[in-house]
Short mmCIF file of C-alpha atoms in Angstrom, two decimals:
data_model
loop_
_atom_site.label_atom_id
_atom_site.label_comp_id
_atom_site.label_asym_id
_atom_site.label_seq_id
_atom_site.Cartn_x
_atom_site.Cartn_y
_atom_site.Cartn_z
CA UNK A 203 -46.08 84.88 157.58
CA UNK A 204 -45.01 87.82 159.48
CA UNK A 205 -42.34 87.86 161.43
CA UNK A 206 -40.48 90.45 164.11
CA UNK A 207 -37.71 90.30 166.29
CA UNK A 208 -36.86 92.59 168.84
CA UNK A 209 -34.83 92.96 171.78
CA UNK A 210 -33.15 95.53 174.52
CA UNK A 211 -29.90 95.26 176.88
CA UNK A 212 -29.80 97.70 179.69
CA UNK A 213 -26.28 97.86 182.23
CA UNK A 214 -25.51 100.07 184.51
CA UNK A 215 -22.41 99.53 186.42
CA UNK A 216 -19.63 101.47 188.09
CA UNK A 217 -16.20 100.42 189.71
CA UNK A 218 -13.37 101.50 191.56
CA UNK A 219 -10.13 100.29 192.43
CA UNK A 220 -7.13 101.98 195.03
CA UNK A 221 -3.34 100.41 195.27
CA UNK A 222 -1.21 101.61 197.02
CA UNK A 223 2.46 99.81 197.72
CA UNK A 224 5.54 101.14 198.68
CA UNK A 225 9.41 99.80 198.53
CA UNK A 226 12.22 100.99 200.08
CA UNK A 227 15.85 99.85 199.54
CA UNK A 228 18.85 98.74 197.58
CA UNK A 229 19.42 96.17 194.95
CA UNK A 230 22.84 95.43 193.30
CA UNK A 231 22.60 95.11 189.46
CA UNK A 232 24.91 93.85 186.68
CA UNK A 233 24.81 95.56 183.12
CA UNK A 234 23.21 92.85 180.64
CA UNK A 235 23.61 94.86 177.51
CA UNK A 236 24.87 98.58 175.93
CA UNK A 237 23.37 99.79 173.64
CA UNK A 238 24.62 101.67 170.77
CA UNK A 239 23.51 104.84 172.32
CA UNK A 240 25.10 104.54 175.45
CA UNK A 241 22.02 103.51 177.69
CA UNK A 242 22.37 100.31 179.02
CA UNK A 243 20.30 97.13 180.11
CA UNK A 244 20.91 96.47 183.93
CA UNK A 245 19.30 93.96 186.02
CA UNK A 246 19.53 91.87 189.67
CA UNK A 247 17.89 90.15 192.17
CA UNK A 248 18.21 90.71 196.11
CA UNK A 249 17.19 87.51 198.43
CA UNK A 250 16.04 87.86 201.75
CA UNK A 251 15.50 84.59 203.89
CA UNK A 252 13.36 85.05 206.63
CA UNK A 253 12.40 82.93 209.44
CA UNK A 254 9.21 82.08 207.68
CA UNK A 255 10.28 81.99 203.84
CA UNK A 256 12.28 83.75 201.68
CA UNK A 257 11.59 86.92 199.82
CA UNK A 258 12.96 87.99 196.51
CA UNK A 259 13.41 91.86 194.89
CA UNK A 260 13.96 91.75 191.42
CA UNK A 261 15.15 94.54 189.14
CA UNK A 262 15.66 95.10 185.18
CA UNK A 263 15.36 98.32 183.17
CA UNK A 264 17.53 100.95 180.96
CA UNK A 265 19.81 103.14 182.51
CA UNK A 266 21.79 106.06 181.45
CA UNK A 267 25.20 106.66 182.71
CA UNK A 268 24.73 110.25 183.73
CA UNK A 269 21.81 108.75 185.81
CA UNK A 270 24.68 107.61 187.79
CA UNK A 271 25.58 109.27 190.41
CA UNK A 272 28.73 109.15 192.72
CA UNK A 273 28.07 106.38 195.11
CA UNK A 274 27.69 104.24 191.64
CA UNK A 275 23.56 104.19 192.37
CA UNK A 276 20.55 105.22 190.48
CA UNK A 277 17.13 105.76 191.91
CA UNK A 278 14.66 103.75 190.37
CA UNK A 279 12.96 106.62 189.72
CA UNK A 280 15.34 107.51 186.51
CA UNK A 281 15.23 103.49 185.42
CA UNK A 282 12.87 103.19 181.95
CA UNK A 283 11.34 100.26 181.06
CA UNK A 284 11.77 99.21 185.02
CA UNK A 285 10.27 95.82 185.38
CA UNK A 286 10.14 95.42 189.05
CA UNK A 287 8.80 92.33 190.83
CA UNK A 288 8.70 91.63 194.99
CA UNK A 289 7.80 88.12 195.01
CA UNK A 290 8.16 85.04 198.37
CA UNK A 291 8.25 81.55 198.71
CA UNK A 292 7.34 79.88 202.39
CA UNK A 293 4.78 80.26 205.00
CA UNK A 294 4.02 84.07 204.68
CA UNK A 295 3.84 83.66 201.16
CA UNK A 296 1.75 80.62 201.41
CA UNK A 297 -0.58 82.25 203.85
CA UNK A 298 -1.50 85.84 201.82
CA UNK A 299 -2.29 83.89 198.55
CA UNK A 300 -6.21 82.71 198.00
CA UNK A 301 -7.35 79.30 198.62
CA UNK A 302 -8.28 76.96 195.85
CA UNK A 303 -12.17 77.37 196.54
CA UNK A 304 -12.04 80.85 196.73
CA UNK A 305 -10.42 81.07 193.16
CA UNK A 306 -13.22 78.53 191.81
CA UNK A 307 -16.05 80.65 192.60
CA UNK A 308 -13.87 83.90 191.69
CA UNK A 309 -14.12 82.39 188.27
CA UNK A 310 -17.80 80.98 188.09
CA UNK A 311 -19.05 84.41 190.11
CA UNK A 312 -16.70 86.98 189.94
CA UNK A 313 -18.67 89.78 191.20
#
């Protein structure tokens, strides 16, 4: 008995993806921990109620103190390990998020 297998996969594909987002302001932070180097853990949350919803700026990262500067701020720019989320409850939220049968065939046909 003789007997052969073959086979051949071919894909071709490309892809691109842009993001762009921008955030501009202030958020007041606590320190959470020092560390035995002098950097420290700092992090907060800013709340903003609308008249639609609420919206909520959250901030946590590693500072060092001569990132201070005189006004007690640091730009977020000189924050490591910044972990920052811009999340909202209510209507606007509500509105820009996708609808349940738009997420079902997201997952059974994603492209």
């Amino acid at each position: 008995t003789d007997a052969s297998v073959s086979g051949n996969r071919n894909f071709a594909g490309s892809g691109t993806a842009d993001q762009a987002n921008a955030l501009s302001g202030e958020v007041s932070v606590t320190v959470a921990a020092v560390y035995p180097n002098g950097t420290m853990l700092v992090q907060g949350q800013k709340r903003v109620t609308l008249n639609r919803g609420d919206e909520f700026v959250q901030i946590k990262g590693i500072i060092r103190v001569s990132d201070i500067d005189a006004n007690n701020r640091v730009p977020s720019t000189r924050v490591a390990d910044a972990r920052i989320a811009y999340t909202g409850k209510g209507d606007v939220a509500r509105a820009s998020r996708q609808g349940w049968l738009s997420r079902f065939f997201s997952v059974i046909s994603p492209f």
